[in-house]
Structures are given as structure tokens and as C-alpha cells.
Coordinates of C-alpha atoms and ligand atoms in Angstrom, one line a residue:
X1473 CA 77.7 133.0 144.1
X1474 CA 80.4 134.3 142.1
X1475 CA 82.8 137.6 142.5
X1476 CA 80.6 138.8 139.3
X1477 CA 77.7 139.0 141.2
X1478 CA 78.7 142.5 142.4
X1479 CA 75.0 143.4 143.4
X1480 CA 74.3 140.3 145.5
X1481 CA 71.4 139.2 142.8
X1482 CA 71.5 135.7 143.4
X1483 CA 69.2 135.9 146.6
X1484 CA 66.8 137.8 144.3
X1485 CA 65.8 134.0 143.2
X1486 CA 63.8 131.7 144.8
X1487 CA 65.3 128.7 146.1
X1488 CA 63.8 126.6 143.5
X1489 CA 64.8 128.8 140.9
X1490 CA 68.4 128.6 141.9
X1491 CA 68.0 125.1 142.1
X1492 CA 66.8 124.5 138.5
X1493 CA 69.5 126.9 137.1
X1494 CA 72.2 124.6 139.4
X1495 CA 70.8 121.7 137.4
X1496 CA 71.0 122.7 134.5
X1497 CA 74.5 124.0 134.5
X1498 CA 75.4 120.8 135.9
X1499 CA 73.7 119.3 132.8
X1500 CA 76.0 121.6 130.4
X1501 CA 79.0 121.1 131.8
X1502 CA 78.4 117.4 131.8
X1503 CA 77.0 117.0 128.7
X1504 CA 77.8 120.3 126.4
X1505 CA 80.9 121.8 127.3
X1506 CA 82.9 119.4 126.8
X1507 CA 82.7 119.0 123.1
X1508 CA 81.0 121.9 122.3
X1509 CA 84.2 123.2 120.4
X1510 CA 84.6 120.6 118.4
X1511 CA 80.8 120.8 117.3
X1512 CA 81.8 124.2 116.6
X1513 CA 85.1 123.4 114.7
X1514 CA 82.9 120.4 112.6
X1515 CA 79.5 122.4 111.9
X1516 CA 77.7 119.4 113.7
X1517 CA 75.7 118.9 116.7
X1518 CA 74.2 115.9 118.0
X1519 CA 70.7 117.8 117.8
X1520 CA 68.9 114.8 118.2
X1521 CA 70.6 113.5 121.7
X1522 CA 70.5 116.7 123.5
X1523 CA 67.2 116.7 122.7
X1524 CA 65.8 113.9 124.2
X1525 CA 68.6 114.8 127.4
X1526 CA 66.9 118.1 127.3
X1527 CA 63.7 116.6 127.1
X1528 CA 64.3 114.2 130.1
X1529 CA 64.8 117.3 132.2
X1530 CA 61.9 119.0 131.4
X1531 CA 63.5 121.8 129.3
X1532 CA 61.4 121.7 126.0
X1533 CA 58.4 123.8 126.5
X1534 CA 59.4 124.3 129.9
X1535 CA 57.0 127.3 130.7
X1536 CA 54.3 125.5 128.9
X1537 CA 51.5 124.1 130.7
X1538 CA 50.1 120.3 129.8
X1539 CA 50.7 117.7 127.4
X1540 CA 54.1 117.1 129.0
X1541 CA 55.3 120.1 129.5
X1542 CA 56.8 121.4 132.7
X1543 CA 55.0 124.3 133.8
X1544 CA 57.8 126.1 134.8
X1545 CA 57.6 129.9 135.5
X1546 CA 59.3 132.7 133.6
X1547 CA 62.0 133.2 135.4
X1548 CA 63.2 129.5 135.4
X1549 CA 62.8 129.1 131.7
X1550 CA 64.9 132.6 131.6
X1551 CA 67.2 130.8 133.8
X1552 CA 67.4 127.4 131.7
X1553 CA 68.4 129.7 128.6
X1554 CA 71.1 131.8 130.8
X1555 CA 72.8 128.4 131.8
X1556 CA 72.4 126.6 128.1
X1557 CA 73.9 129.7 126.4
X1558 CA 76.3 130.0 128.4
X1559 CA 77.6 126.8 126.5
X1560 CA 76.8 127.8 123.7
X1561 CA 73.9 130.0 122.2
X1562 CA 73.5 127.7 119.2
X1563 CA 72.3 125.1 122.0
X1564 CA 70.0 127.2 123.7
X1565 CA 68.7 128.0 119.8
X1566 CA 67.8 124.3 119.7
X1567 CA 65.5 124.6 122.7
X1568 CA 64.4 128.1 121.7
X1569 CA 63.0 127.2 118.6
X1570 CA 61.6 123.7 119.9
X1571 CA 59.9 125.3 123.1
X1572 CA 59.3 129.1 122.7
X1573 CA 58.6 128.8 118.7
X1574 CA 57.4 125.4 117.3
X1575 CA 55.7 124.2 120.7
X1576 CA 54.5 127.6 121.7
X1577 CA 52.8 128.1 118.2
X1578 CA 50.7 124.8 118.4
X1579 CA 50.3 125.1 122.5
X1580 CA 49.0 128.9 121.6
X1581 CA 46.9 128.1 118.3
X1582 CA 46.7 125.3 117.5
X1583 CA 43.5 122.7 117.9
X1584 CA 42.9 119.8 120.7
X1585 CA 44.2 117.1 118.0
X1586 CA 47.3 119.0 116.8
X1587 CA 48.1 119.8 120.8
X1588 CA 47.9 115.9 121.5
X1589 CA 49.7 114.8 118.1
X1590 CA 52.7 116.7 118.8
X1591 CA 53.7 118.4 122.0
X1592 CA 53.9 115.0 124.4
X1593 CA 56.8 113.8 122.4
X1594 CA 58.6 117.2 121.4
X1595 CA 58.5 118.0 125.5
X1596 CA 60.5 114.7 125.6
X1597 CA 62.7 115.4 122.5
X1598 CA 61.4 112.2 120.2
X1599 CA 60.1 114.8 117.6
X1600 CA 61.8 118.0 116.5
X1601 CA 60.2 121.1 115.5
X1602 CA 60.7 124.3 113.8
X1603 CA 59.3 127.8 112.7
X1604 CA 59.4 129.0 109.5
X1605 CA 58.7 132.8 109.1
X1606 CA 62.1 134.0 107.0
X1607 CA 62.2 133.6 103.3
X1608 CA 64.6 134.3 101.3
X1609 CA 63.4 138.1 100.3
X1610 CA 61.6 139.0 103.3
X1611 CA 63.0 138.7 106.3
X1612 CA 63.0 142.2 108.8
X1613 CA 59.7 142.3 106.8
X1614 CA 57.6 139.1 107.5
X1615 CA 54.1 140.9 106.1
X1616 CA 55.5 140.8 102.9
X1617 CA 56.1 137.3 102.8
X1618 CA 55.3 135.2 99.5
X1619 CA 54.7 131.6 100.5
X1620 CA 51.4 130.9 99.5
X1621 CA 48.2 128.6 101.2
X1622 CA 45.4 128.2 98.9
X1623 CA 42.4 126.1 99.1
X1624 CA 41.5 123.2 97.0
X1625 CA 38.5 121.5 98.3
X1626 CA 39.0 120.9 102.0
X1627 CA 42.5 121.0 101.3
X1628 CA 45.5 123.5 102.0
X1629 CA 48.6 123.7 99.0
X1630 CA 50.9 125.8 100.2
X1631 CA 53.9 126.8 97.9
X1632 CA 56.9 129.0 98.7
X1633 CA 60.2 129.1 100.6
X1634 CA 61.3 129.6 104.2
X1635 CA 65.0 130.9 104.8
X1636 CA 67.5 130.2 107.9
X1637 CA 65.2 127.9 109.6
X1638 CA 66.8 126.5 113.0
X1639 CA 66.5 123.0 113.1
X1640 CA 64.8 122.4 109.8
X1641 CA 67.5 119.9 108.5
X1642 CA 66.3 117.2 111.3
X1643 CA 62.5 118.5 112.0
X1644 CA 59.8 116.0 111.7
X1645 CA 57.4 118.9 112.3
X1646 CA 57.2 122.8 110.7
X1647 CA 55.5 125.6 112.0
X1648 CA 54.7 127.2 108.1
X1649 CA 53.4 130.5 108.3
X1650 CA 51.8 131.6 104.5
X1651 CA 49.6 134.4 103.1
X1652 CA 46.1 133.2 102.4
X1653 CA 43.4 135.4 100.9
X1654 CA 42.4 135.9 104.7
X1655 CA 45.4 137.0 105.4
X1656 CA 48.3 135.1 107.1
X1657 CA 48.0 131.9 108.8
X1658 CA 50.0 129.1 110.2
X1659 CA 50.6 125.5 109.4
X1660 CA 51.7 122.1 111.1
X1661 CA 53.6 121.0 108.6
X1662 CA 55.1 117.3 108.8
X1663 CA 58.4 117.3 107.1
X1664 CA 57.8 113.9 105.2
X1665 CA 54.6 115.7 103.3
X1666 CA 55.5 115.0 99.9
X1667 CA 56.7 118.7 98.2
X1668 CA 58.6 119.5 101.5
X1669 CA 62.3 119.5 101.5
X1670 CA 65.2 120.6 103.6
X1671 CA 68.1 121.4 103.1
X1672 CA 71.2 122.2 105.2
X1673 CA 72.7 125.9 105.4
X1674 CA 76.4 124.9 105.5
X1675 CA 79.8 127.2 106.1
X1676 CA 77.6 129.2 108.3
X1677 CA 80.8 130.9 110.5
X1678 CA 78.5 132.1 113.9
X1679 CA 76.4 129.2 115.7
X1680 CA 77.8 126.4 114.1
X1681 CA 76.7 124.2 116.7
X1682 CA 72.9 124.7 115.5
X1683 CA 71.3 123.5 112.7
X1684 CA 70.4 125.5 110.0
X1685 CA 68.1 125.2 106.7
X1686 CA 66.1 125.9 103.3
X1687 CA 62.9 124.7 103.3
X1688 CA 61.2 124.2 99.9
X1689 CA 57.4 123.9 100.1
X1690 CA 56.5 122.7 96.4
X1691 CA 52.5 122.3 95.9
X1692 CA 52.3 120.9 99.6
X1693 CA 49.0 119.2 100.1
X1694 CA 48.0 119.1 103.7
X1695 CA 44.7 118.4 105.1
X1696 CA 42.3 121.0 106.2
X1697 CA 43.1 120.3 110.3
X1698 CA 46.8 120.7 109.6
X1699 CA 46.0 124.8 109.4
X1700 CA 46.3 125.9 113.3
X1701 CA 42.7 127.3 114.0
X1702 CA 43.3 130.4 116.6
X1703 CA 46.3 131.8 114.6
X1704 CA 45.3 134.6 112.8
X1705 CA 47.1 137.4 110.7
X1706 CA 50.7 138.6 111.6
X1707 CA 50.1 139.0 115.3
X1708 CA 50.1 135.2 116.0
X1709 CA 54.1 134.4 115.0
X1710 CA 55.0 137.9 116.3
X1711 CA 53.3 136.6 119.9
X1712 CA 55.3 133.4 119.0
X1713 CA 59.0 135.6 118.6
X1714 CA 58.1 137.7 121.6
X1715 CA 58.5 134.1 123.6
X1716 CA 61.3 133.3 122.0
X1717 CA 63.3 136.9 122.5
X1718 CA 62.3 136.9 126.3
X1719 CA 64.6 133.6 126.1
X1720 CA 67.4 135.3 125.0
X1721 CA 67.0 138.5 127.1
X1722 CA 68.3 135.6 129.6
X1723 CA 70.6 133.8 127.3
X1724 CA 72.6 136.6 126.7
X1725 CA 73.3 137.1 130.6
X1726 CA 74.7 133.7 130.3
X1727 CA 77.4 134.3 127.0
X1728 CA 78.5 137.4 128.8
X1729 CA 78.8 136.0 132.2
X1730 CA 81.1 132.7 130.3
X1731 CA 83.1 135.1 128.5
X1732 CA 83.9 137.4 131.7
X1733 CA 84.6 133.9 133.7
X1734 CA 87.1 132.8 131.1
X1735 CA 88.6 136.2 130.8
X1736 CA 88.9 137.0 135.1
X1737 CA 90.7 133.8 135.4
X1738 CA 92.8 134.3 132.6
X1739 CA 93.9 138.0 133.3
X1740 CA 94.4 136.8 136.8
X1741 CA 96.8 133.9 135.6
X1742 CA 98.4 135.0 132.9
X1743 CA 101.4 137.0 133.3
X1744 CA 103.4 140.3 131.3
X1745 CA 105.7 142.7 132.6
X1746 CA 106.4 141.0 135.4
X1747 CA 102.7 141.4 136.9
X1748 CA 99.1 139.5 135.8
X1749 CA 97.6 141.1 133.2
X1750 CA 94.6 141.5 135.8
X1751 CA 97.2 144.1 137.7
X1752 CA 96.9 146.6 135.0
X1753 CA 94.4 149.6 135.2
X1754 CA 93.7 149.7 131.8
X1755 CA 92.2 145.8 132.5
X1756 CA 90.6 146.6 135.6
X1757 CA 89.1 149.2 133.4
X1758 CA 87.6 147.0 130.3
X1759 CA 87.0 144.5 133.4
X1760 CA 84.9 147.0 135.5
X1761 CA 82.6 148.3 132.8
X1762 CA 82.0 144.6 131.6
X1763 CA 81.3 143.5 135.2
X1764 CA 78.8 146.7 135.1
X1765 CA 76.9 146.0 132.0
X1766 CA 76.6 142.1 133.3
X1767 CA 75.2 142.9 136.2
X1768 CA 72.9 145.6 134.3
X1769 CA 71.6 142.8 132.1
X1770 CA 71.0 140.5 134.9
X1771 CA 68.3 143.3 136.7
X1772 CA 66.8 143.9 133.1
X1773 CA 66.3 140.0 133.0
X1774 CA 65.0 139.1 135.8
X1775 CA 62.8 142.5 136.3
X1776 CA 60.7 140.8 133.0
X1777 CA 61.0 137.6 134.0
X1778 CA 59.2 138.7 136.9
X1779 CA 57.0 140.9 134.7
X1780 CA 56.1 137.9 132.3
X1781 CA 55.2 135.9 135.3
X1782 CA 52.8 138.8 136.7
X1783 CA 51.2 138.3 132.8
X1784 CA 51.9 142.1 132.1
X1785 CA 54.8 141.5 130.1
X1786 CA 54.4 144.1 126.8
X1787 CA 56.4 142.9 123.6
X1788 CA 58.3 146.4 123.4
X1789 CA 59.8 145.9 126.6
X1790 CA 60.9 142.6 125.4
X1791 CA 62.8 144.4 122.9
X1792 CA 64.5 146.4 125.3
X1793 CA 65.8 143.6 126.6
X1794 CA 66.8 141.9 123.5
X1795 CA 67.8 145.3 122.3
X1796 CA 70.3 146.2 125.2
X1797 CA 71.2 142.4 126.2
X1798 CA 72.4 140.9 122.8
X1799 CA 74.4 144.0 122.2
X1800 CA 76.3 144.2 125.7
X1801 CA 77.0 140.5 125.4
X1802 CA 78.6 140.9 121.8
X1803 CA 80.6 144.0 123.0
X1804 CA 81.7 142.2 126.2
X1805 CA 82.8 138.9 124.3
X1806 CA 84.9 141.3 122.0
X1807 CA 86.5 143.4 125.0
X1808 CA 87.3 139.6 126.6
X1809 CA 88.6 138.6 123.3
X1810 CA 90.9 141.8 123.3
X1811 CA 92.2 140.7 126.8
X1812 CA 92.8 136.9 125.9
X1813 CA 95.2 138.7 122.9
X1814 CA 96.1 135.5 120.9
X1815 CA 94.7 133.1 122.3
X1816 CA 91.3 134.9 122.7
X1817 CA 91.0 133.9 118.9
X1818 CA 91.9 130.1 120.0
X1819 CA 88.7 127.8 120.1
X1820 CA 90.7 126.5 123.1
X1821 CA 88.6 129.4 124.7
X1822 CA 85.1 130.2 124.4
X1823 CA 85.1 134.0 124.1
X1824 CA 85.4 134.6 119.9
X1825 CA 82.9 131.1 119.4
X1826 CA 80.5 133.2 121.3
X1827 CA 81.2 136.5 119.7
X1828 CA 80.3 135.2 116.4
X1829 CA 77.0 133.5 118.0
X1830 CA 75.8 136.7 118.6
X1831 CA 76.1 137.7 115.5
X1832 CA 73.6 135.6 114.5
X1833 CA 71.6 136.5 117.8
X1834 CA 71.7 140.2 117.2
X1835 CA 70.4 139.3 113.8
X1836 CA 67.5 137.0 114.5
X1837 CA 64.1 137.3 116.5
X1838 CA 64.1 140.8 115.0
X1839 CA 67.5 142.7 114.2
X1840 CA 68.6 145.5 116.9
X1841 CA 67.3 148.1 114.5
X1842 CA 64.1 146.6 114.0
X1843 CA 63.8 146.4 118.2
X1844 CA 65.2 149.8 117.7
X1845 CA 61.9 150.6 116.1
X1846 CA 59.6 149.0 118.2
X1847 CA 60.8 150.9 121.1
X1848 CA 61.4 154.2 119.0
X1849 CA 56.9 153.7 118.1
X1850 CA 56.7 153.3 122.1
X1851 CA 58.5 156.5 122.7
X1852 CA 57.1 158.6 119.7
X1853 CA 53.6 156.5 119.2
X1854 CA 55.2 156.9 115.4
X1855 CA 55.6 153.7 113.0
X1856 CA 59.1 154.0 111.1
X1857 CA 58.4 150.9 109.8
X1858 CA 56.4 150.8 106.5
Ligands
FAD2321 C1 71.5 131.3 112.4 C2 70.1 131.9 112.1 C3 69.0 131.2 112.5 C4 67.7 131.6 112.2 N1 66.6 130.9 112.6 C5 65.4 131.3 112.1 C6 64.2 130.5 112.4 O1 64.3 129.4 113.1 N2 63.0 130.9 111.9 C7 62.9 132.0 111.1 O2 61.8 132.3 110.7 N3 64.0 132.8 110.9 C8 65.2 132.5 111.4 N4 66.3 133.3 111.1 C9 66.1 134.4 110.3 C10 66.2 135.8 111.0 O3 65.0 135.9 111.8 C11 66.3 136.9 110.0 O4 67.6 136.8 109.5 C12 66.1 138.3 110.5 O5 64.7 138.5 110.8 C13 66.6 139.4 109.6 O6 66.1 139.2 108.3 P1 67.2 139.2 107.1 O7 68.3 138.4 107.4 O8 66.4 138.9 105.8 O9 67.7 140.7 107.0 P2 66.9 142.0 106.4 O10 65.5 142.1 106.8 O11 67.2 142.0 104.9 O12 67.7 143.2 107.0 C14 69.1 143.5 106.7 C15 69.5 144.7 107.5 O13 68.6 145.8 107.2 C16 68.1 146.3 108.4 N5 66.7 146.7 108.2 C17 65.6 146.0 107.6 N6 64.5 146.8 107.6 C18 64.9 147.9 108.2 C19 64.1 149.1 108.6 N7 62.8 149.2 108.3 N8 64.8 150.1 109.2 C20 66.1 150.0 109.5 N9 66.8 148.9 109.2 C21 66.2 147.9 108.6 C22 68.1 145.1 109.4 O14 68.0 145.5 110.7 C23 69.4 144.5 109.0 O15 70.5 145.2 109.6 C24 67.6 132.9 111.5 C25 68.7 133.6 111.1 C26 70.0 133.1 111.5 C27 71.2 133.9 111.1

């Protein structure tokens, strides 16, 4: 237990939940943190490695039951996030959009044959997936989106364009959503179909340790069993996002938690005016309300962790969660910043590299303002949306 656990939280978890977060730090700090920054510095990650290390441990689809998967609860899952992102949240994106997104989708909806083709080997990391939902023009907006899956014969062609796709460059499978004249519905795409191609988002300057891409869906022609039977209309990737968001309710504990480490020790070390910079009120202050607002995001995760694992988890209170999580661990990695001074923009230090993750965090699984809106229809029964 660390001195930021001001409220004592950590006996709050079971003892095999404390055990699968000690493992998995351990795996970070083995195999992550060390070369995380220069992943960062190069744009690169070794997607394919950590996967299958990942997958060894169990962490792809971890809350998933069957074909392979884990059957972890909740809370663990939340607590595998909390530890991966607090390497890096472009890692935890990796085994976001693997588990909670690609593997979810075809756990959730998708037949017997398309469970059995492709979730035994993405729990162990041998295939990649992704989700697209983003295109280029609609993205806050998904009902609006213009990729297109029409019938010929028994066939699907679907045509279009998905946008910021996480780990599209290196997916052997693609979770497509498209309109139909049904309304929308969601593909298993394999990324050698012909008319499918992908291609890199480069000088991306938040979660440069994830991979990022274009896909191009040009007159795809996919067999009739490649649509995923039970998903139908909007509500099916939205169930698939609310997954993924409870993921980073916990994730985000993790980035703030890193950033106020690196930041104690270094206030506590590092010395001005003849005192550590830790010995001034106006730290103590910034230091304080940080240590507050962790500790505040800890309860809200683990109270829906707990929630989710009663099954009465609602998606609006998953947005407050992503809602007040994301945004306190952005503020808190810029207060550290302002208290590393120079070197807080060094990449010798974690504190900016996660700062400008959450940028991207804040922006995807729904922006604040969109989880704005979702809780602002809870509280008013109102839709500001359309
Ligand atoms: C690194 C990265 C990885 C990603 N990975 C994936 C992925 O794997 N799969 C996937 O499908 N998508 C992915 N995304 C896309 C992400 O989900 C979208 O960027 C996000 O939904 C926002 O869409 P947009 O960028 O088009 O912004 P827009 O929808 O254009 O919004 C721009 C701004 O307008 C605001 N806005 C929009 N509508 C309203 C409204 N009604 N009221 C008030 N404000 C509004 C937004 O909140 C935002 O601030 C990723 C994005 C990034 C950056």
C-alpha cells in the first residue's frame, strides 16, 4: 500500500484481486516500462509481442467467459487496465480495443462459427483485432455514418471508410460497423479480404505507443456468415464502447496514480531555496488536491466495478466515470508537469507522455461533452443530442 492510498482502499479488494493487479504491474514494469519512452519517442510498439505476453497472462478478453478467455470479474479487468495504463495508456488501448471492443463484439453478437474462428487465438494474442465505428465525417455522431453493406445474392459489399482505428495497421480481423437498409449492422471483417486496406496514422503527438489507422473498405465482398447475427442497429457498438469506457474509468486511476508517484518522489528529492520543493505550501497544496481527486477516482472505480459485477451497471454512469476520471487524470498529469518544471517536459519522466495520452483518451469512447450529454439526458430526461 502506498502513502497515496489516503483512504486505506486497498483492503476494499479481495485478495485475488490484489493479486492479479500485483501481477500485472510486475508484468509492466518488466516488460513495458522500460522502453516505453522510446516507443513513445519512435511512434512504434511492438503490438504484436505484447500481445501474445498479454495473451499468455490471460489479459485479452479477460472478463469474457469461454473460448479462451479468462473469466475474470469486473473489478480485475478494471484493475488490469489501472496497472497497464499506468505504463502507458496507448498499451492499455491495445488490450482495450482487442478485449472490450473487437472480442466483446463477436463474444456479444456474433454466431457459434465466428466465436470459435476467432476468439481462442485473439485471447492468446496470435490474431489482432479492431473496431471500426469512426469515419472520417462522423465521428461524435456514429448514426450518421456512410459506410455502406448491401446485398448481392447471399453476399455482403460493403464500401466506405473507418477513421482513427486502434490497431488497424496490424489487425488480421475488423469489427466493420455499416448502414444497411435494415439499419446498422456489424461485420467480421478479415483484413486480407481483397478491397480492404490499412493504412497507418503517422505524426500522431498523444499515444504514440499505439497503433493507429485508415481503413479503406472498397466493394468488400464477404460472405453472408461474416455479418454478426445478434447485432442490431446502433445499440450493439454503443453496448460494445460502454465495455471499453468502464476500462478506462480504471485506466485513468492508473495515469494519475504514475504521475503523482513520479512527482512525490521528485518534489521530495529535488531541492530549491535551500529546502525540497515538497517543503513548500504552495506544493503541498497542488499535491493535496491531486492526492484528493486520486483517491476520488479510485471509489468511483471500483463502486462500478462492483456495480458491473452485480450486472446493474447503467451506460450513463459509465460516463460519469469516464467523464470525471479522464479529466482529473489530465488535470493531475499537468499540475505534476508544473511541479517537475523543466524536466517535467523531459520524456526522462512520464508525466507530459501521459498528458498527451489523455488527450486522445478524453477524446475517444465518446468525448467529455458527448458523456456530458448522456448524463445531462439522465438528469433532465432531455436529448441535446440530435
Ligand atoms: C488515438 C485515437 C484512437 C482511436 N481509436 C478508435 C477506434 O479504435 N475505433 C473507433 O471507431 N474510433 C476510434 N477513435 C475515434 C474516436 O472515437 C473519435 O475521435 C471520437 O468519437 C470523436 O469523434 P471526432 O474526432 O470525429 O470528433 P467530432 O465528433 O467531430 O467532435 C469534435 C468536437 O465537437 C464536440 N461535439 C460533437 N458533437 C457535439 C454535440 N452534439 N454537442 C457538443 N459538442 C459536440 C466533440 O465533443 C468534440 O469536442 C480514436 C481516436 C483517437 C484519437
Amino acid at each position: 500500500m502506498t502513502v497515496l492510498d489516503l483512504l486505506d482502499l486497498d483492503p476494499s479488494l479481495t485478495e485475488e484481486e490484489r493479486q492479479i493487479r500485483d501481477v500485472v504491474r510486475r508484468l509492466v514494469d518488466d516488460r513495458v516500462r522500460p522502453y516505453v519512452a522510446d516507443w513513445y519517442e519512435e511512434g512504434r510498439v511492438p503490438a504484436r509481442e505484447l500481445a501474445r505476453e498479454f495473451g499468455k497472462l490471460g489479459l485479452l478478453g479477460m472478463h469474457l467467459n469461454g473460448y479462451g478467455c479468462a473469466g475474470a470479474s469486473a473489478v480485475a479487468y478494471g484493475l488490469a487496465c489501472q496497472e497497464l495504463e499506468a505504463a502507458d495508456s496507448g498499451v492499455r488501448s491495445l488490450v482495450s480495443v482487442q478485449g472490450s471492443l473487437a472480442m466483446y463484439a463477436i463474444w456479444r453478437y456474433g454466431s457459434e462459427e465466428q466465436k470459435q474462428r476467432w476468439l481462442p487465438s485473439m485471447a492468446t494474442g496470435e490474431s489482432i483485432g479492431c473496431f471500426g465505428l469512426t469515419e472520417p465525417d462522423h465521428g461524435s455522431d456514429p448514426a450518421s455514418m456512410a459506410t455502406r453493406a448491401r446485398r448481392d445474392g447471399d453476399d455482403w459489399v460493403l464500401t466506405g471508410g473507418k477513421m482513427w482505428i486502434t490497431n488497424a495497421p496490424i489487425a488480421d480481423v475488423a469489427v466493420i460497423w455499416a448502414r444497411t437498409d435494415d439499419g446498422v449492422r456489424g461485420f467480421a471483417v478479415p483484413m486480407d479480404t481483397p478491397g480492404v486496406t490499412a493504412r497507418e496514422i503517422r505524426r500522431k503527438m498523444s499515444l504514440r505507443a499505439s497503433l493507429t489507422g485508415e481503413i479503406v473498405l472498397d466493394d468488400v465482398r464477404l460472405p453472408a456468415d461474416a455479418q454478426l447475427p445478434e447485432a442490431v442497429g446502433l445499440k450493439a457498438p454503443l453496448s460494445c464502447l460502454t465495455e471499453a469506457r468502464h476500462g478506462i474509468v480504471w485506466g485513468a486511476v492508473g495515469v494519475a496514480r504514475d504521475c503523482l508517484e513520479t512527482t512525490l518522489a521528485y518534489a521530495t528529492t529535488r531541492t530549491q531555496f535551500g529546502r525540497p520543493l515538497a517543503g513548500f505550501q504552495l506544493t503541498q497544496a497542488k499535491l493535496a488536491d491531486m492526492a484528493v481527486e486520486l483517491v476520488k477516482a479510485q471509489l468511483l472505480a471500483l463502486h462500478l466495478g462492483r456495480l458491473a459485477d452485480a450486472g446493474r451497471l447503467r451506460p450513463d454512469q459509465v460516463s460519469v466515470g469516464k467523464l470525471n476520471n479522464v479529466r482529473e487524470a489530465l488535470a493531475i498529469a499537468r499540475q505534476c508537469r508544473t511541479i517537475l518544471g523543466a524536466n517535467g517536459v523531459s520524456g526522462e519522466y512520464p508525466v507530459l507522455r501521459h498528458a498527451n495520452n489523455l488527450e486522445s483518451v478524453l477524446t475517444y469512447e465518446g468525448t467529455s461533452e458527448i458523456h456530458q450529454l448522456i448524463v445531462g439526458q439522465r438528469l433532465t430526461g432531455l436529448s441535446a443530442f440530435a
